[in-house]
Amino acid sequence: MTPRPAAPAGPEAGGRAADALDLARELERDMEGEVRFDRVSRLLYSTDASIYQILPLGVVLPRSERDVIAAVEAARRHGVPVLPRGGGTSLAGQTVGPAVVIDYSKHMRRLLEVDPERRTARVQPGIVLDELNRLLAPRGLMFAPDPSTSNRGNVGGALGNNSCGAHSIVWGKTSDNVSSLRAVLSDGTAAELGRIERARIESAAAGDGLLGSVVRELVAVGSEYRAEVASRYPGISRRVSGYNLDLLPPGGGRDLDLARFVVGSEGTLLNVTEATLSLVPRPGHRALAALHFADLIESMEAAALALEAGPAAVEHVGSMILRQARNNLEYSRLMDWVQGDPEAVLLVEFAGDSEREVGAGLDRLDRLMRGSGLGYAVTRIVDPAEQARVWAVRRAGLGLMMNAPGTDKPLPFVEDTAVDPADLPEFVRRFDRIVREAGTEAGYYGHASVGCLHIRPLIDLTRSSGVERMVAIADAVSDLVLEFGGALSGEHGDGLVRSPFIEKMFGPAVVEAFGRVKRAFDPRGIMNPGKIVDPPAMTENLRIDPSYRAVVGPTEISFEREGGLAAAIEMCNGQGACRKPAGGTMCPSFMATRDEEHSTRGRANALRSAISGALPLEEMTGDRVGRVLDLCLGCKACRAECPSNVDMAKLKFEVTARRRRERGAGLRERALGNVDRLGALGSMFAPVSNWALESPAAGEVIERLVGIDRRRSLPRYAGQTFRQWMRARAPRGRSAPAPARAALFADTFTDYHHPEIGRAAVEALEALGIEVTAPPFRCCGRPQLTAGDVDRARRNAAHNVAVAASVLEDGSALVGLEPSCALTFTDEYLDLLPGDPRARMVAAEMQLVDRFLAGAIADRGFAVGTGRAGRTLLHGHCQQRALVGIRHSVDVLRALRGPGVREIDAGCCGMAGSFGFEREHYDISMAIGALALFPAIGAQEGEFEVVSMGVSCRQQIADGTGVRARHLVEVAAEALAGAGAAL
């Protein structure tokens, strides 16, 4: 898709690229922060989570308020727009425009000060909401607004949109939780914005400079448009459309709170550089009830009734989200609280200072629901961990719905309406009728407690009829909202999608007042133009429209499962779950760098630009896009944790293979793609090969020629490989029945580098009465895929599938020891050998050794207790977490070590196979490990052991902490030895 900016402005209008270069040079001269005006960087910022795309003029990442001033002053001199941006999670298109984008999220993200007595916190705009609340938690305080994007949304974005979230029924909107702001105005001056007492308004209005004229105009607007504001503003709590004229003092008759007034102005008035936020006490206890309904309207009727129980939140989750969650790798594991197949679920939360208080709330709700006859089931959820699982599904609703199959997608264009909660049943009934009469359906979710539902009709924007349908629905829904006295936007803001309807909602007089406010703050019109005031048409600047064409060329691996390469790339809808700075695994490189370029979204945008014509297709394998993909570790976390299931590791395999096909392979690619052959040679000549590798001279040569960082310890070669050990063992007769036979996939690393892992697996399994074989498999093919050698990976896959099929036909279980290698059978083989029924059979049957052990131990009712004193810490391998989970590892360890087993609360280790060995990646690899994994292990006291099934994980733990982590089978062999296990 080639971006089509509305009303092109600034140095590139008319093709004046030289002016853009001059502006970039000025910014580089005057700023300490980063300045990016190359086309790829601009494309990465041309989208957000909305349906729009506009190419910005450039991007700056300021480090200080002084940088922001420099950027605004330079833009003002050149007559170009400025657009403040944080996480870029806007659903209405606020954060795209033909402007210089100021991204606060990378550098200006600190908590500056906390005042526990006044219950305030002073922060920079780029701090993530959940990150802020983690820092406030030890003081028992929190910033209350909690939109569903709180794990990656910034405070600046909450200020720009006047965000609310699930608990606004208790704590209100962002504007209700702001004490004061520090901002850079459109003329480049810094100003403090707060409450101006009535007695001081006149003196403030008499002040010099832009701020004085702003105060004068606001007082005048408040007085002159008082009657229109009173008649046109809806009388509900959830209205964030337009400017906050209802807060203006008529004729100076009350205090003027400038900070509250500018909240929700979407960057059209000023740049916030600091915010002093009001905090609230963190509730000591919470409890949830999940009410299940077979009918949508019935759930709306129950929502109003649930409010009588005094809840802290009433959230609606519709059937489309529930269906998609069940089909999602990660979220399907979180769905055990759902009973049956509901059309809708209401999540009703109670908060308080004691278990008794929240329990009483649940009891009140029970009595109300039983008396009403509404709903068919209730699930009570009091355990905090279980509640977190439920909320994770609710917060992923947007992304989950966008993963609906087909070209019709649930799009955000009427998804933010708000009405009185008592009106919800009839409003939703009428809304649903509009959608169905237009020939489509919609997904439902949102904040039923305040009448703000996010309703998303399914639309195909690649068809002219789809665009026409979108406009017709938007027009009819806007009429409906006005009829019910509601608001077009209850929390997501106006942006590009709803600003065209502002006059319809507020009338021409109020829109005239909006224009006066805009001109007062922004006389030259440089602050994020086209939003709220003087917007383009709703259908301009669409990211995908009927002219959209994707050209992908022949692929190296199959994308049949995704519906093609274009569909695989376009799974990314921009909602930015990959930008969370903590929690889970996705996206480890972004967590370390906080750079949009190193997020899954950034990589998908770069690839989408290449297939859509915004970049030439050949740029997909070019150096600049290569840098965007470079820090993808292939962890597969996005495959599971992204609600839309974007598989960036697979996309990188495809690009790497194309690049190798075009350019050939370098020495390092050849070496890393042949680790199995090098392993055979190294083991053949061990211990001489190990002595050579350990010499300082060898490290220097390998670093210079192959690019392997000399600071990284290299794995030793085994003098006796695992296969040799198996062949040397005394023959064992087949005495066990078929279910008790296991064929081990001895991966390259187990065979040539860590045969002790294979030996331990054999000993553990035989102790459980299981007959073990090691068939003649080849390398799994993942090292070859990483190096772009698809042909050899495919040959290895075909060989391994044939061997595995024979093993399975013989009645043996197929068991793998190394997660990344074994899971190649279950995932990549389906793409290397599409349509091969044996590949599908093998993929379904391959299991990791933890799952096999867990089954064997459970079948035999076997447990050996604690085995040793101290704690057992489990670090889960990334791909294992993503594709199959680590619950079986936990089960095995608890059976062998007792209840003192704890999962390390850390994401990716940062090693990722060859990634952490490479010279240019060593530092980022260690930085990723230092985010959570290394500190978690370093904080341990007393006796403890660390367990991880991944060979890369174990090496990274050793290199980063000095602790030797053990494979699960080593623990099992030790615990089971001599324990007397029997069939």
PDB file of C-alpha atoms in Angstrom, residues 357-557:
ATOM      1  CA  GLU A 357     -15.767  -7.202  51.360  1.00  0.00           C
ATOM      2  CA  VAL A 358     -15.238  -8.551  47.843  1.00  0.00           C
ATOM      3  CA  GLY A 359     -16.982 -11.815  48.782  1.00  0.00           C
ATOM      4  CA  ALA A 360     -20.017  -9.829  49.888  1.00  0.00           C
ATOM      5  CA  GLY A 361     -20.044  -8.159  46.484  1.00  0.00           C
ATOM      6  CA  LEU A 362     -20.090 -11.532  44.749  1.00  0.00           C
ATOM      7  CA  ASP A 363     -22.956 -12.626  47.000  1.00  0.00           C
ATOM      8  CA  ARG A 364     -24.974  -9.510  46.122  1.00  0.00           C
ATOM      9  CA  LEU A 365     -24.418 -10.211  42.446  1.00  0.00           C
ATOM     10  CA  ASP A 366     -25.490 -13.840  42.879  1.00  0.00           C
ATOM     11  CA  ARG A 367     -28.773 -12.783  44.479  1.00  0.00           C
ATOM     12  CA  LEU A 368     -29.475 -10.264  41.723  1.00  0.00           C
ATOM     13  CA  MET A 369     -28.760 -12.738  38.933  1.00  0.00           C
ATOM     14  CA  ARG A 370     -30.752 -15.565  40.494  1.00  0.00           C
ATOM     15  CA  GLY A 371     -33.720 -13.266  40.900  1.00  0.00           C
ATOM     16  CA  SER A 372     -33.515 -12.042  37.319  1.00  0.00           C
ATOM     17  CA  GLY A 373     -33.340 -15.378  35.534  1.00  0.00           C
ATOM     18  CA  LEU A 374     -30.662 -13.937  33.235  1.00  0.00           C
ATOM     19  CA  GLY A 375     -27.678 -16.012  32.141  1.00  0.00           C
ATOM     20  CA  TYR A 376     -26.994 -19.720  32.323  1.00  0.00           C
ATOM     21  CA  ALA A 377     -23.775 -20.023  34.354  1.00  0.00           C
ATOM     22  CA  VAL A 378     -21.550 -18.118  36.763  1.00  0.00           C
ATOM     23  CA  THR A 379     -17.850 -18.717  37.387  1.00  0.00           C
ATOM     24  CA  ARG A 380     -16.425 -17.235  40.589  1.00  0.00           C
ATOM     25  CA  ILE A 381     -12.733 -16.375  40.345  1.00  0.00           C
ATOM     26  CA  VAL A 382     -10.978 -15.272  43.532  1.00  0.00           C
ATOM     27  CA  ASP A 383      -7.403 -16.449  42.965  1.00  0.00           C
ATOM     28  CA  PRO A 384      -5.309 -13.476  41.705  1.00  0.00           C
ATOM     29  CA  ALA A 385      -3.427 -15.611  39.171  1.00  0.00           C
ATOM     30  CA  GLU A 386      -6.678 -16.944  37.751  1.00  0.00           C
ATOM     31  CA  GLN A 387      -8.104 -13.426  37.578  1.00  0.00           C
ATOM     32  CA  ALA A 388      -5.030 -12.334  35.635  1.00  0.00           C
ATOM     33  CA  ARG A 389      -5.711 -15.071  33.075  1.00  0.00           C
ATOM     34  CA  VAL A 390      -9.271 -13.841  32.563  1.00  0.00           C
ATOM     35  CA  TRP A 391      -8.194 -10.223  32.191  1.00  0.00           C
ATOM     36  CA  ALA A 392      -5.521 -11.261  29.698  1.00  0.00           C
ATOM     37  CA  VAL A 393      -8.223 -12.638  27.397  1.00  0.00           C
ATOM     38  CA  ARG A 394     -10.349  -9.500  27.780  1.00  0.00           C
ATOM     39  CA  ARG A 395      -7.433  -7.171  27.070  1.00  0.00           C
ATOM     40  CA  ALA A 396      -6.442  -9.149  23.995  1.00  0.00           C
ATOM     41  CA  GLY A 397      -9.921  -8.732  22.538  1.00  0.00           C
ATOM     42  CA  LEU A 398      -8.937  -6.276  19.825  1.00  0.00           C
ATOM     43  CA  GLY A 399      -6.124  -8.388  18.432  1.00  0.00           C
ATOM     44  CA  LEU A 400      -8.025 -11.642  18.806  1.00  0.00           C
ATOM     45  CA  MET A 401     -10.943 -10.356  16.753  1.00  0.00           C
ATOM     46  CA  MET A 402      -8.618  -9.060  14.043  1.00  0.00           C
ATOM     47  CA  ASN A 403      -7.381 -12.619  13.555  1.00  0.00           C
ATOM     48  CA  ALA A 404     -10.792 -13.692  12.268  1.00  0.00           C
ATOM     49  CA  PRO A 405     -10.337 -15.698   9.037  1.00  0.00           C
ATOM     50  CA  GLY A 406     -11.229 -14.233   5.660  1.00  0.00           C
ATOM     51  CA  THR A 407     -10.896 -10.819   4.045  1.00  0.00           C
ATOM     52  CA  ASP A 408     -13.753  -9.311   6.087  1.00  0.00           C
ATOM     53  CA  LYS A 409     -12.153  -7.898   9.238  1.00  0.00           C
ATOM     54  CA  PRO A 410     -13.738  -6.378  12.369  1.00  0.00           C
ATOM     55  CA  LEU A 411     -12.578  -2.813  11.815  1.00  0.00           C
ATOM     56  CA  PRO A 412     -12.466   0.112  14.263  1.00  0.00           C
ATOM     57  CA  PHE A 413     -14.655   2.868  12.839  1.00  0.00           C
ATOM     58  CA  VAL A 414     -17.792   2.843  15.025  1.00  0.00           C
ATOM     59  CA  GLU A 415     -16.207   0.872  17.845  1.00  0.00           C
ATOM     60  CA  ASP A 416     -16.259   3.526  20.549  1.00  0.00           C
ATOM     61  CA  THR A 417     -19.843   4.636  21.031  1.00  0.00           C
ATOM     62  CA  ALA A 418     -21.107   5.363  24.522  1.00  0.00           C
ATOM     63  CA  VAL A 419     -24.654   5.698  25.881  1.00  0.00           C
ATOM     64  CA  ASP A 420     -26.312   5.556  29.266  1.00  0.00           C
ATOM     65  CA  PRO A 421     -25.863   1.958  30.557  1.00  0.00           C
ATOM     66  CA  ALA A 422     -29.620   1.711  31.082  1.00  0.00           C
ATOM     67  CA  ASP A 423     -30.071   2.214  27.329  1.00  0.00           C
ATOM     68  CA  LEU A 424     -27.661  -0.524  26.288  1.00  0.00           C
ATOM     69  CA  PRO A 425     -30.190  -3.291  25.523  1.00  0.00           C
ATOM     70  CA  GLU A 426     -32.219  -1.214  23.057  1.00  0.00           C
ATOM     71  CA  PHE A 427     -29.166   0.615  21.705  1.00  0.00           C
ATOM     72  CA  VAL A 428     -27.333  -2.636  20.976  1.00  0.00           C
ATOM     73  CA  ARG A 429     -30.471  -4.171  19.463  1.00  0.00           C
ATOM     74  CA  ARG A 430     -30.754  -1.213  17.069  1.00  0.00           C
ATOM     75  CA  PHE A 431     -26.994  -1.150  16.402  1.00  0.00           C
ATOM     76  CA  ASP A 432     -27.000  -4.834  15.547  1.00  0.00           C
ATOM     77  CA  ARG A 433     -29.923  -4.289  13.195  1.00  0.00           C
ATOM     78  CA  ILE A 434     -27.976  -1.587  11.326  1.00  0.00           C
ATOM     79  CA  VAL A 435     -25.030  -3.916  10.915  1.00  0.00           C
ATOM     80  CA  ARG A 436     -27.089  -6.883   9.750  1.00  0.00           C
ATOM     81  CA  GLU A 437     -29.162  -4.802   7.342  1.00  0.00           C
ATOM     82  CA  ALA A 438     -25.848  -3.721   5.822  1.00  0.00           C
ATOM     83  CA  GLY A 439     -25.144  -7.383   5.099  1.00  0.00           C
ATOM     84  CA  THR A 440     -22.496  -8.110   7.712  1.00  0.00           C
ATOM     85  CA  GLU A 441     -22.007  -8.917  11.405  1.00  0.00           C
ATOM     86  CA  ALA A 442     -20.010  -7.412  14.256  1.00  0.00           C
ATOM     87  CA  GLY A 443     -17.846  -8.369  17.199  1.00  0.00           C
ATOM     88  CA  TYR A 444     -18.736  -6.975  20.614  1.00  0.00           C
ATOM     89  CA  TYR A 445     -16.681  -6.169  23.689  1.00  0.00           C
ATOM     90  CA  GLY A 446     -16.118  -3.249  26.017  1.00  0.00           C
ATOM     91  CA  HIS A 447     -17.050  -1.406  29.164  1.00  0.00           C
ATOM     92  CA  ALA A 448     -20.683  -2.254  29.812  1.00  0.00           C
ATOM     93  CA  SER A 449     -20.469  -0.550  33.225  1.00  0.00           C
ATOM     94  CA  VAL A 450     -20.398   2.883  31.560  1.00  0.00           C
ATOM     95  CA  GLY A 451     -22.258   2.065  28.353  1.00  0.00           C
ATOM     96  CA  CYS A 452     -19.110   2.227  26.206  1.00  0.00           C
ATOM     97  CA  LEU A 453     -19.015  -0.759  23.872  1.00  0.00           C
ATOM     98  CA  HIS A 454     -16.418  -1.483  21.214  1.00  0.00           C
ATOM     99  CA  ILE A 455     -18.549  -2.839  18.373  1.00  0.00           C
ATOM    100  CA  ARG A 456     -16.639  -3.790  15.236  1.00  0.00           C
ATOM    101  CA  PRO A 457     -18.492  -4.615  12.014  1.00  0.00           C
ATOM    102  CA  LEU A 458     -16.753  -6.981   9.601  1.00  0.00           C
ATOM    103  CA  ILE A 459     -15.723  -5.055   6.483  1.00  0.00           C
ATOM    104  CA  ASP A 460     -13.525  -5.820   3.448  1.00  0.00           C
ATOM    105  CA  LEU A 461     -11.845  -2.548   2.465  1.00  0.00           C
ATOM    106  CA  THR A 462     -10.236  -4.091  -0.602  1.00  0.00           C
ATOM    107  CA  ARG A 463     -13.674  -3.857  -2.268  1.00  0.00           C
ATOM    108  CA  SER A 464     -15.450  -0.637  -3.220  1.00  0.00           C
ATOM    109  CA  SER A 465     -18.626  -2.128  -1.795  1.00  0.00           C
ATOM    110  CA  GLY A 466     -16.812  -2.600   1.511  1.00  0.00           C
ATOM    111  CA  VAL A 467     -15.796   1.052   1.689  1.00  0.00           C
ATOM    112  CA  GLU A 468     -19.362   2.097   0.848  1.00  0.00           C
ATOM    113  CA  ARG A 469     -20.687  -0.274   3.512  1.00  0.00           C
ATOM    114  CA  MET A 470     -18.341   1.219   6.119  1.00  0.00           C
ATOM    115  CA  VAL A 471     -19.509   4.757   5.351  1.00  0.00           C
ATOM    116  CA  ALA A 472     -23.185   3.755   5.408  1.00  0.00           C
ATOM    117  CA  ILE A 473     -22.832   1.997   8.773  1.00  0.00           C
ATOM    118  CA  ALA A 474     -20.877   4.912  10.258  1.00  0.00           C
ATOM    119  CA  ASP A 475     -23.535   7.382   9.132  1.00  0.00           C
ATOM    120  CA  ALA A 476     -26.420   5.296  10.476  1.00  0.00           C
ATOM    121  CA  VAL A 477     -24.662   4.626  13.778  1.00  0.00           C
ATOM    122  CA  SER A 478     -23.907   8.325  14.280  1.00  0.00           C
ATOM    123  CA  ASP A 479     -27.652   9.006  13.890  1.00  0.00           C
ATOM    124  CA  LEU A 480     -28.405   6.288  16.426  1.00  0.00           C
ATOM    125  CA  VAL A 481     -25.904   7.666  18.945  1.00  0.00           C
ATOM    126  CA  LEU A 482     -27.422  11.142  18.712  1.00  0.00           C
ATOM    127  CA  GLU A 483     -30.908   9.705  19.129  1.00  0.00           C
ATOM    128  CA  PHE A 484     -29.827   8.071  22.394  1.00  0.00           C
ATOM    129  CA  GLY A 485     -28.004  11.188  23.636  1.00  0.00           C
ATOM    130  CA  GLY A 486     -24.674   9.392  23.549  1.00  0.00           C
ATOM    131  CA  ALA A 487     -21.133  10.061  22.386  1.00  0.00           C
ATOM    132  CA  LEU A 488     -19.408   8.858  19.224  1.00  0.00           C
ATOM    133  CA  SER A 489     -16.231   8.333  21.230  1.00  0.00           C
ATOM    134  CA  GLY A 490     -16.204   7.062  24.787  1.00  0.00           C
ATOM    135  CA  GLU A 491     -12.431   6.635  25.106  1.00  0.00           C
ATOM    136  CA  HIS A 492     -10.620   6.039  21.805  1.00  0.00           C
ATOM    137  CA  GLY A 493     -10.890   9.615  20.585  1.00  0.00           C
ATOM    138  CA  ASP A 494     -11.741  11.240  17.260  1.00  0.00           C
ATOM    139  CA  GLY A 495      -8.588  10.985  15.148  1.00  0.00           C
ATOM    140  CA  LEU A 496      -9.140  10.566  11.435  1.00  0.00           C
ATOM    141  CA  VAL A 497     -12.094   8.195  11.731  1.00  0.00           C
ATOM    142  CA  ARG A 498     -14.535  10.225  13.864  1.00  0.00           C
ATOM    143  CA  SER A 499     -13.452  13.834  13.365  1.00  0.00           C
ATOM    144  CA  PRO A 500     -15.552  14.034  10.157  1.00  0.00           C
ATOM    145  CA  PHE A 501     -18.654  13.386  12.317  1.00  0.00           C
ATOM    146  CA  ILE A 502     -17.870  15.996  14.961  1.00  0.00           C
ATOM    147  CA  GLU A 503     -20.098  18.687  13.462  1.00  0.00           C
ATOM    148  CA  LYS A 504     -22.959  16.216  13.260  1.00  0.00           C
ATOM    149  CA  MET A 505     -22.543  15.461  16.955  1.00  0.00           C
ATOM    150  CA  PHE A 506     -21.914  18.945  18.342  1.00  0.00           C
ATOM    151  CA  GLY A 507     -23.397  21.294  15.758  1.00  0.00           C
ATOM    152  CA  PRO A 508     -21.757  24.150  13.795  1.00  0.00           C
ATOM    153  CA  ALA A 509     -21.524  26.567  16.713  1.00  0.00           C
ATOM    154  CA  VAL A 510     -19.537  24.185  18.927  1.00  0.00           C
ATOM    155  CA  VAL A 511     -17.314  23.253  15.969  1.00  0.00           C
ATOM    156  CA  GLU A 512     -16.661  26.965  15.499  1.00  0.00           C
ATOM    157  CA  ALA A 513     -15.601  27.101  19.159  1.00  0.00           C
ATOM    158  CA  PHE A 514     -13.268  24.140  18.572  1.00  0.00           C
ATOM    159  CA  GLY A 515     -11.645  26.106  15.767  1.00  0.00           C
ATOM    160  CA  ARG A 516     -11.112  29.089  18.042  1.00  0.00           C
ATOM    161  CA  VAL A 517      -9.485  26.881  20.692  1.00  0.00           C
ATOM    162  CA  LYS A 518      -7.235  25.289  18.067  1.00  0.00           C
ATOM    163  CA  ARG A 519      -6.112  28.649  16.677  1.00  0.00           C
ATOM    164  CA  ALA A 520      -5.474  30.013  20.165  1.00  0.00           C
ATOM    165  CA  PHE A 521      -3.074  27.208  21.028  1.00  0.00           C
ATOM    166  CA  ASP A 522      -1.738  26.668  17.515  1.00  0.00           C
ATOM    167  CA  PRO A 523      -1.909  29.841  15.421  1.00  0.00           C
ATOM    168  CA  ARG A 524       0.150  28.349  12.571  1.00  0.00           C
ATOM    169  CA  GLY A 525      -1.729  25.051  12.516  1.00  0.00           C
ATOM    170  CA  ILE A 526       1.330  22.844  12.936  1.00  0.00           C
ATOM    171  CA  MET A 527       0.101  20.620  15.784  1.00  0.00           C
ATOM    172  CA  ASN A 528      -1.178  17.282  14.415  1.00  0.00           C
ATOM    173  CA  PRO A 529      -3.492  18.823  11.804  1.00  0.00           C
ATOM    174  CA  GLY A 530      -6.537  17.013  10.459  1.00  0.00           C
ATOM    175  CA  LYS A 531      -7.810  15.736  13.790  1.00  0.00           C
ATOM    176  CA  ILE A 532     -10.837  17.273  15.581  1.00  0.00           C
ATOM    177  CA  VAL A 533     -10.587  20.487  13.526  1.00  0.00           C
ATOM    178  CA  ASP A 534     -10.686  20.578   9.678  1.00  0.00           C
ATOM    179  CA  PRO A 535     -10.450  16.798   9.163  1.00  0.00           C
ATOM    180  CA  PRO A 536     -10.164  15.013   5.797  1.00  0.00           C
ATOM    181  CA  ALA A 537     -12.924  12.666   4.679  1.00  0.00           C
ATOM    182  CA  MET A 538     -13.276   9.413   6.576  1.00  0.00           C
ATOM    183  CA  THR A 539     -12.271   7.422   3.492  1.00  0.00           C
ATOM    184  CA  GLU A 540      -9.027   9.269   2.764  1.00  0.00           C
ATOM    185  CA  ASN A 541      -5.663   7.789   3.775  1.00  0.00           C
ATOM    186  CA  LEU A 542      -6.937   4.232   4.223  1.00  0.00           C
ATOM    187  CA  ARG A 543      -4.144   1.754   4.838  1.00  0.00           C
ATOM    188  CA  ILE A 544      -5.925  -0.780   2.649  1.00  0.00           C
ATOM    189  CA  ASP A 545      -8.457   0.251   0.002  1.00  0.00           C
ATOM    190  CA  PRO A 546      -9.720  -1.102  -3.328  1.00  0.00           C
ATOM    191  CA  SER A 547      -6.485  -0.026  -5.037  1.00  0.00           C
ATOM    192  CA  TYR A 548      -4.359  -2.102  -2.669  1.00  0.00           C
ATOM    193  CA  ARG A 549      -2.282  -4.802  -4.350  1.00  0.00           C
ATOM    194  CA  ALA A 550       0.280  -7.063  -2.724  1.00  0.00           C
ATOM    195  CA  VAL A 551       3.076  -8.516  -4.858  1.00  0.00           C
ATOM    196  CA  VAL A 552       5.103 -11.196  -3.106  1.00  0.00           C
ATOM    197  CA  GLY A 553       6.778 -13.299  -5.802  1.00  0.00           C
ATOM    198  CA  PRO A 554       7.453 -17.029  -5.399  1.00  0.00           C
ATOM    199  CA  THR A 555       8.203 -18.081  -1.831  1.00  0.00           C
ATOM    200  CA  GLU A 556      11.030 -20.265  -0.571  1.00  0.00           C
ATOM    201  CA  ILE A 557       8.860 -21.936   2.069  1.00  0.00           C
TER     202      ILE A 557
END
